[in-house]
mmCIF file of C-alpha atoms in Angstrom:
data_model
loop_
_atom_site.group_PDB
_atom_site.id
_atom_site.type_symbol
_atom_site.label_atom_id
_atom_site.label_comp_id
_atom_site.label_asym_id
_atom_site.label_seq_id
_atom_site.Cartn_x
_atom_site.Cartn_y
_atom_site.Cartn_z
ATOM 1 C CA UNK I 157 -36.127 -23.214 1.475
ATOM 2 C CA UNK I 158 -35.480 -22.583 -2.033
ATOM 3 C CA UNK I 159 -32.781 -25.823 -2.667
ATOM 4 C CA UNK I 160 -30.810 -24.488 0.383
ATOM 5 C CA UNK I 161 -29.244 -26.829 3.047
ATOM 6 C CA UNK I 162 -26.888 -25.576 5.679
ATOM 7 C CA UNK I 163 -24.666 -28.056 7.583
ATOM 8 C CA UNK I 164 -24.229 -28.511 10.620
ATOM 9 C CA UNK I 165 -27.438 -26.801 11.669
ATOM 10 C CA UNK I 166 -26.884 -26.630 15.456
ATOM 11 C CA UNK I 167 -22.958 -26.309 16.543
ATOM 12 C CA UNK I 168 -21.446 -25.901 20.037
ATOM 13 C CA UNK I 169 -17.432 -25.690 19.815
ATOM 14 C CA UNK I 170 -14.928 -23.922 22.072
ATOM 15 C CA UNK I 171 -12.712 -20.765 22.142
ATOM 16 C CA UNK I 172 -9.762 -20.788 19.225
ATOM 17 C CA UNK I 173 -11.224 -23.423 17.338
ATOM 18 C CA UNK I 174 -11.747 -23.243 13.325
ATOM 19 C CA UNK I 175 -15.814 -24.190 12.596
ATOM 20 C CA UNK I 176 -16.648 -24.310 8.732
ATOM 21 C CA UNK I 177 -20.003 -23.797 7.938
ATOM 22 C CA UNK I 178 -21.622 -25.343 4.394
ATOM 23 C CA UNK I 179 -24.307 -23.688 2.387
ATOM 24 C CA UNK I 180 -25.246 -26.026 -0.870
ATOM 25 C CA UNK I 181 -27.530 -25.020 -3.179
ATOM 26 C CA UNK I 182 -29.202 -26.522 -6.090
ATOM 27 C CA UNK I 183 -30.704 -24.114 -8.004
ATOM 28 C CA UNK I 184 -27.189 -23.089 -9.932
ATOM 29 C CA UNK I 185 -27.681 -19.386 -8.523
ATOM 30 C CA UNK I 186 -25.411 -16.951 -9.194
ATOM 31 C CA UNK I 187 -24.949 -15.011 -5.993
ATOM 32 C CA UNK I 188 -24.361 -16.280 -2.971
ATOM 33 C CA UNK I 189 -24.399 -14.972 0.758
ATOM 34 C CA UNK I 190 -23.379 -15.214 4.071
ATOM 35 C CA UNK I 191 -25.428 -13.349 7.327
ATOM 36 C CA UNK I 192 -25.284 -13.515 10.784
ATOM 37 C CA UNK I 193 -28.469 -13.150 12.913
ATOM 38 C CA UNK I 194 -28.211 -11.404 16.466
ATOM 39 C CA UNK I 195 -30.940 -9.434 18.645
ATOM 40 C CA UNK I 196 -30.707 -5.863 18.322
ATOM 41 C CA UNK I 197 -28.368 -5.475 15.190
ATOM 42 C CA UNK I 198 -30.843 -7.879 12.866
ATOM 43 C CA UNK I 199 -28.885 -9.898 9.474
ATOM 44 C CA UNK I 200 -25.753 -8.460 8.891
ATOM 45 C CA UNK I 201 -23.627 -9.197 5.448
ATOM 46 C CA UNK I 202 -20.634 -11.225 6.305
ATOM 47 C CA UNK I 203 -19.454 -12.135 3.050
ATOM 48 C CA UNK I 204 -21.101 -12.987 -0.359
ATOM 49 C CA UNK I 205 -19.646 -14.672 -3.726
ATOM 50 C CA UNK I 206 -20.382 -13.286 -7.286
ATOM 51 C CA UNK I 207 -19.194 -16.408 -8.933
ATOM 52 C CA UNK I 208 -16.987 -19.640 -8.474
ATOM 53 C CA UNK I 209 -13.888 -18.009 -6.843
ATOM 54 C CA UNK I 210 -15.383 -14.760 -6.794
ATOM 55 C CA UNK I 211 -15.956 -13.431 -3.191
ATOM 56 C CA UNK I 212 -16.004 -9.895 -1.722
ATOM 57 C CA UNK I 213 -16.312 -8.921 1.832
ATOM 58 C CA UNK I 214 -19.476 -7.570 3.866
ATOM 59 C CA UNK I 215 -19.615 -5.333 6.859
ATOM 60 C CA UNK I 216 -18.856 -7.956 9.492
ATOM 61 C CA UNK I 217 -15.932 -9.617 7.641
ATOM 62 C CA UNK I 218 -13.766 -9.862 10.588
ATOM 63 C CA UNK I 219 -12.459 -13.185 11.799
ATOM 64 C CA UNK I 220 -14.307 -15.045 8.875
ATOM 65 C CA UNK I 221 -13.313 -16.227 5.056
ATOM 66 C CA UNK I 222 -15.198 -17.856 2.816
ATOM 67 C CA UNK I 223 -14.303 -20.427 -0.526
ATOM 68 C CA UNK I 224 -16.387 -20.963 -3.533
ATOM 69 C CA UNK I 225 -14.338 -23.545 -5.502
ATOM 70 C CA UNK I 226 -18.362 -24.717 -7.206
ATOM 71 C CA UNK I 227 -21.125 -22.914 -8.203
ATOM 72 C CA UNK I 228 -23.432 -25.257 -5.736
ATOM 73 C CA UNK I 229 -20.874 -24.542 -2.476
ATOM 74 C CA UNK I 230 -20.115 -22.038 -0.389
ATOM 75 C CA UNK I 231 -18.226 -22.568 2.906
ATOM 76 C CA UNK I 232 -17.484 -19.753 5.597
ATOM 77 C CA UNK I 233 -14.599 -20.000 8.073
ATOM 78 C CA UNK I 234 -14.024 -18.719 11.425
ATOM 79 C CA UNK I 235 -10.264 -19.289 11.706
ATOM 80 C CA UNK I 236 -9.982 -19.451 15.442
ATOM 81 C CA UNK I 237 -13.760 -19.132 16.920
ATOM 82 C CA UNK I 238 -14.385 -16.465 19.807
ATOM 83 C CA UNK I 239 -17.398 -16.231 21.958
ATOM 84 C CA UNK I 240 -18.428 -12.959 19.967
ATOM 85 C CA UNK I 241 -19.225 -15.169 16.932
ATOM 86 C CA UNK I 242 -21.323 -17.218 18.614
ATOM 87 C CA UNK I 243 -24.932 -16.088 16.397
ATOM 88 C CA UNK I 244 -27.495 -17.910 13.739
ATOM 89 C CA UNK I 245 -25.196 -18.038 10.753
ATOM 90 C CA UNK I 246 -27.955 -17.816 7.565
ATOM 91 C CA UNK I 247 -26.955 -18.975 3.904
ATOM 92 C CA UNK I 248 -28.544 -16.691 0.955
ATOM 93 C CA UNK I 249 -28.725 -17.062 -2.706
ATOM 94 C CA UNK I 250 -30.297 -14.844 -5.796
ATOM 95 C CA UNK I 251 -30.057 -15.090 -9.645
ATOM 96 C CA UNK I 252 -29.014 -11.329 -9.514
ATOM 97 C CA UNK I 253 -27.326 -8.754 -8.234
ATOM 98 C CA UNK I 254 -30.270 -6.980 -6.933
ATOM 99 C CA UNK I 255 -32.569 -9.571 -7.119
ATOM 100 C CA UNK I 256 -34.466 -11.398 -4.809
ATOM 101 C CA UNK I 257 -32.396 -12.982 -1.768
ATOM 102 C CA UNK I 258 -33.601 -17.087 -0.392
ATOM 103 C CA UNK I 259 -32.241 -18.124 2.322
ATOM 104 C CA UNK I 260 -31.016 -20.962 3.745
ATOM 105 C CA UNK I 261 -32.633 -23.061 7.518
ATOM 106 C CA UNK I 262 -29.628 -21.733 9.757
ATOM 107 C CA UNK I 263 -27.042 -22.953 11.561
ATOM 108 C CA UNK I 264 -26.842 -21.926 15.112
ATOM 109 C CA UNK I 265 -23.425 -21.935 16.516
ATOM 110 C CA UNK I 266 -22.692 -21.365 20.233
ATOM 111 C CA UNK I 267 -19.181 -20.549 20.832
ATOM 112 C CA UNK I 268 -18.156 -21.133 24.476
ATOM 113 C CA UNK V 201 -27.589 6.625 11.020
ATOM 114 C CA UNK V 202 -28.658 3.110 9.920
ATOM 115 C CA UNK V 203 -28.802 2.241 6.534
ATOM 116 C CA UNK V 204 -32.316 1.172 6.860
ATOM 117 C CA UNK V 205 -34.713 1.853 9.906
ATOM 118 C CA UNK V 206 -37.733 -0.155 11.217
ATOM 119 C CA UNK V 207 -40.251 0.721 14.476
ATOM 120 C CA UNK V 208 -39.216 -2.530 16.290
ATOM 121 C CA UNK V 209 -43.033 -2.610 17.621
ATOM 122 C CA UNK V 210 -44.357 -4.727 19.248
ATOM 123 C CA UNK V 211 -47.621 -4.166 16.771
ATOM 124 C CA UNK V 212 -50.560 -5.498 17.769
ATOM 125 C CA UNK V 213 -53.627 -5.571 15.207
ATOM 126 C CA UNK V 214 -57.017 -7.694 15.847
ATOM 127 C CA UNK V 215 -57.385 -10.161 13.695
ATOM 128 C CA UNK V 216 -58.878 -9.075 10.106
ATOM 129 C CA UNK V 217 -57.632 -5.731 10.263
ATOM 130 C CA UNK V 218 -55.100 -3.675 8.257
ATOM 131 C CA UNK V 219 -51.452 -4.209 9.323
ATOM 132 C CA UNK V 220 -48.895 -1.311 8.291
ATOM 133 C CA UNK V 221 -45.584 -2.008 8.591
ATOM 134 C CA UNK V 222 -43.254 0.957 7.729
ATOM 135 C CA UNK V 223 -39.395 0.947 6.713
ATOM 136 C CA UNK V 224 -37.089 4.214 5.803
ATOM 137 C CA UNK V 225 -33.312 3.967 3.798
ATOM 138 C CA UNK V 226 -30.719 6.314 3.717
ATOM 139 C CA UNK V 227 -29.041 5.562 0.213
ATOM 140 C CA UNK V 228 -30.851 7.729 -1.971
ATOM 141 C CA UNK V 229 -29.707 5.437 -5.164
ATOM 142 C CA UNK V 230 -31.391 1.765 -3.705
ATOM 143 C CA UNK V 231 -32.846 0.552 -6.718
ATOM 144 C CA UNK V 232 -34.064 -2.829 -4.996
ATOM 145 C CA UNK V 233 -36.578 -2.963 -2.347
ATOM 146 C CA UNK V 234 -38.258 -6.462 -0.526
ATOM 147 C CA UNK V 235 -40.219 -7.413 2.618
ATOM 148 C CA UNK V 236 -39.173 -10.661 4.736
ATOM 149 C CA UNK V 237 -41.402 -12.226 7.354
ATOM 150 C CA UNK V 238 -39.598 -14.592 9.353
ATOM 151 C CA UNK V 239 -41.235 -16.426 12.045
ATOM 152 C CA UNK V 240 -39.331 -17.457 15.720
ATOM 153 C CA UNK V 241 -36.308 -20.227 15.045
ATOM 154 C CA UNK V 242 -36.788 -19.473 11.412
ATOM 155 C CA UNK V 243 -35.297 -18.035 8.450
ATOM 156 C CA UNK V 244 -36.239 -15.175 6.259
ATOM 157 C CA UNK V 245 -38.938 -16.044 3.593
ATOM 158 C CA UNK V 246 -40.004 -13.186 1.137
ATOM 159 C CA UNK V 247 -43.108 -11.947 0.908
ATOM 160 C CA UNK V 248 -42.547 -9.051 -1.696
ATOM 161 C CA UNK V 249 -40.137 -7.245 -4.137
ATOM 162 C CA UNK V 250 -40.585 -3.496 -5.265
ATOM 163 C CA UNK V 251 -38.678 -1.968 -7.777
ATOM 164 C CA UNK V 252 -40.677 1.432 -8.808
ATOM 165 C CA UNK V 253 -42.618 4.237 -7.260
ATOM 166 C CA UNK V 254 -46.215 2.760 -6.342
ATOM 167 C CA UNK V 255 -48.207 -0.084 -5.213
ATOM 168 C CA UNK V 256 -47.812 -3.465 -5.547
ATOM 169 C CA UNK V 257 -50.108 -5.715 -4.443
ATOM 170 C CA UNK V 258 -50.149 -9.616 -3.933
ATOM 171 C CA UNK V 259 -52.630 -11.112 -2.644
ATOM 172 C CA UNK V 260 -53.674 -9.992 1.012
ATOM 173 C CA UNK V 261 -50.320 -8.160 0.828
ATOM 174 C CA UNK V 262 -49.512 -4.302 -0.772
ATOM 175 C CA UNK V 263 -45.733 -3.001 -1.026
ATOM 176 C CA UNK V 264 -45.660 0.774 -1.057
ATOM 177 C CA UNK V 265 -42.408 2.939 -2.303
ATOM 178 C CA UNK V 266 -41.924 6.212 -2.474
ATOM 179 C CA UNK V 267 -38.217 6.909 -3.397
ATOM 180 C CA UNK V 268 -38.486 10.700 -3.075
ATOM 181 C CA UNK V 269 -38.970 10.409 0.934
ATOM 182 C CA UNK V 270 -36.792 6.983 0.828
ATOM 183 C CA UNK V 271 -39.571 5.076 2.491
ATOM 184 C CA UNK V 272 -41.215 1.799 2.036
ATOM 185 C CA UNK V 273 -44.152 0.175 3.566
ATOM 186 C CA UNK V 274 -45.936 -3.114 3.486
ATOM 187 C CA UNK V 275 -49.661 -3.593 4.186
ATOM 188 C CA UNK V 276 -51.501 -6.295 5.489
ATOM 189 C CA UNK V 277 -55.297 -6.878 4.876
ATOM 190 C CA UNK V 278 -57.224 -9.127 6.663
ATOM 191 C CA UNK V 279 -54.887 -9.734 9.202
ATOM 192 C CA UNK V 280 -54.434 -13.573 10.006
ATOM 193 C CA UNK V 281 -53.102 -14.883 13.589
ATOM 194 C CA UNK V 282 -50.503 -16.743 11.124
ATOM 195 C CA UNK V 283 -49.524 -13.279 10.326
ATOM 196 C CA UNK V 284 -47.716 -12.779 13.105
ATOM 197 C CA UNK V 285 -44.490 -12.798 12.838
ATOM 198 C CA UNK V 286 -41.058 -10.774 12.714
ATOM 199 C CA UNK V 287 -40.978 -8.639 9.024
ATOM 200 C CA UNK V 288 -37.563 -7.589 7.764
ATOM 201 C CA UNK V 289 -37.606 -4.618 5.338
ATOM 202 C CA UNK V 290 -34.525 -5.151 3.184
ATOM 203 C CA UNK V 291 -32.996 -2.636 0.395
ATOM 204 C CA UNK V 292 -30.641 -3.530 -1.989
ATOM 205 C CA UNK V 293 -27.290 -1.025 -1.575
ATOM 206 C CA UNK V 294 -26.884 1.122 -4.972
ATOM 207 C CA UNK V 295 -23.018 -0.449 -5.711
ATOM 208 C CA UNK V 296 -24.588 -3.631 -5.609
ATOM 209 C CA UNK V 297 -24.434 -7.037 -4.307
ATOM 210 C CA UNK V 298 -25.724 -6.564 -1.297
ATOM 211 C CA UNK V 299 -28.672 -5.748 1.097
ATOM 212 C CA UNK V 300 -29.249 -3.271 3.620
ATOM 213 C CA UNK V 301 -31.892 -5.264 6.506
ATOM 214 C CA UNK V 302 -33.751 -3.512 8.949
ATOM 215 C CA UNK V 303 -33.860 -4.797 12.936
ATOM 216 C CA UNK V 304 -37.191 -6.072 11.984
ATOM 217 C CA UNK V 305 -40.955 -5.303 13.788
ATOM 218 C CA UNK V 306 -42.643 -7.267 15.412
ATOM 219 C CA UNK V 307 -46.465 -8.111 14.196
ATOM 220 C CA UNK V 308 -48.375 -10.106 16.540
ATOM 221 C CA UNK V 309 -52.413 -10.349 15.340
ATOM 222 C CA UNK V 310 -54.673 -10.781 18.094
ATOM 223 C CA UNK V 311 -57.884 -13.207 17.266
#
């Protein structure tokens, strides 16, 4: 997986909760993303970082946030977890902007 | 309209036989184009990037662009049973920073 861990890989939490998710990588990319994974609507962008502190929103931003205080981290946030969130959370990273895309194993989190 | 649209399939090929796996975008300025197989409980792995008009080939594998009609297509040649697998056409949007994926077809190669 390209020097990409996720952590936790499996989650199960409850309703109103706050779940952080970690993506680490170790090959000192530049870009990093978030995606969620869900049957019918395929990866969708939830948010991606351009640079330490540098983050922009995707087109499922909603109800998530994201930090980059390293170039190796990047951590995404549900503030208060809702069943709708529950998905395969994937971790991506490229040297460029419109380069090639490596993503992380997963995380599966089941919100309930 | 979807930025990027995939048959969902099922596609079933016999084994050792051509696979063609098609993908269509609707921002005429994607620059950036790449195929993704990922298999069940797994992540994306890439099999190809295309930047220009053309062919590409790698191996048993041939990326084919045509910006004009905004379509992309990925062949597979000698199709393996290890070929099958979900494949994820993905286009890079032209402001940047992002990808575009498809909903993904499904290959499954019969032996």
């Amino acid at each position: 997986d390209a020097g990409i861990t996720q952590s936790p890989r499996h989650k199960v939490t409850e309703t109103g909760t706050p779940v952080t998710l970690r993506c680490h990588q170790t090959e000192n990319h530049r870009y990093m993303y978030w995606y969620r994974q869900d049957p019918g609507h395929g990866l969708r962008l939830i948010h991606y970082s351009y640079g330490v502190k540098d983050t922009d929103k995707g087109e499922v931003s909603d109800g998530y946030s994201v930090s980059r205080s390293k170039t190796e981290d990047f951590l995404l946030t549900l503030e208060s977890a809702t069943s709708s969130q529950t998905s395969v959370y994937f971790c991506a990273i490229s040297e460029r902007w419109d380069g090639e895309q490596y993503f992380g194993p997963g995380t599966r989190l089941t919100v309930t | 309209q979807k930025e990027v649209e995939q048959n969902s399939g099922p596609l079933s090929v016999p084994e050792g036989a051509i696979a063609s796996l098609n993908c269509t975008y609707s921002d005429r300025g994607s620059q950036s184009f790449f195929w993704y197989r990922q298999y069940s409980g797994k992540s994306p792995e890439l099999i190809m990037s295309i930047y220009s008009n053309g062919d590409k080939e790698d191996g048993r594998f041939t990326a084919q662009l045509n910006k004009a009609s905004q379509y992309v297509s990925l062949l597979i040649r000698d199709s393996q049973p290890s070929d099958s697998a979900t494949y994820l056409c993905a286009v890079g949007a032209n402001t940047g920073n992002q990808f575009y994926f498809g909903t993904g077809t499904s290959l499954t190669v019969i032996p």
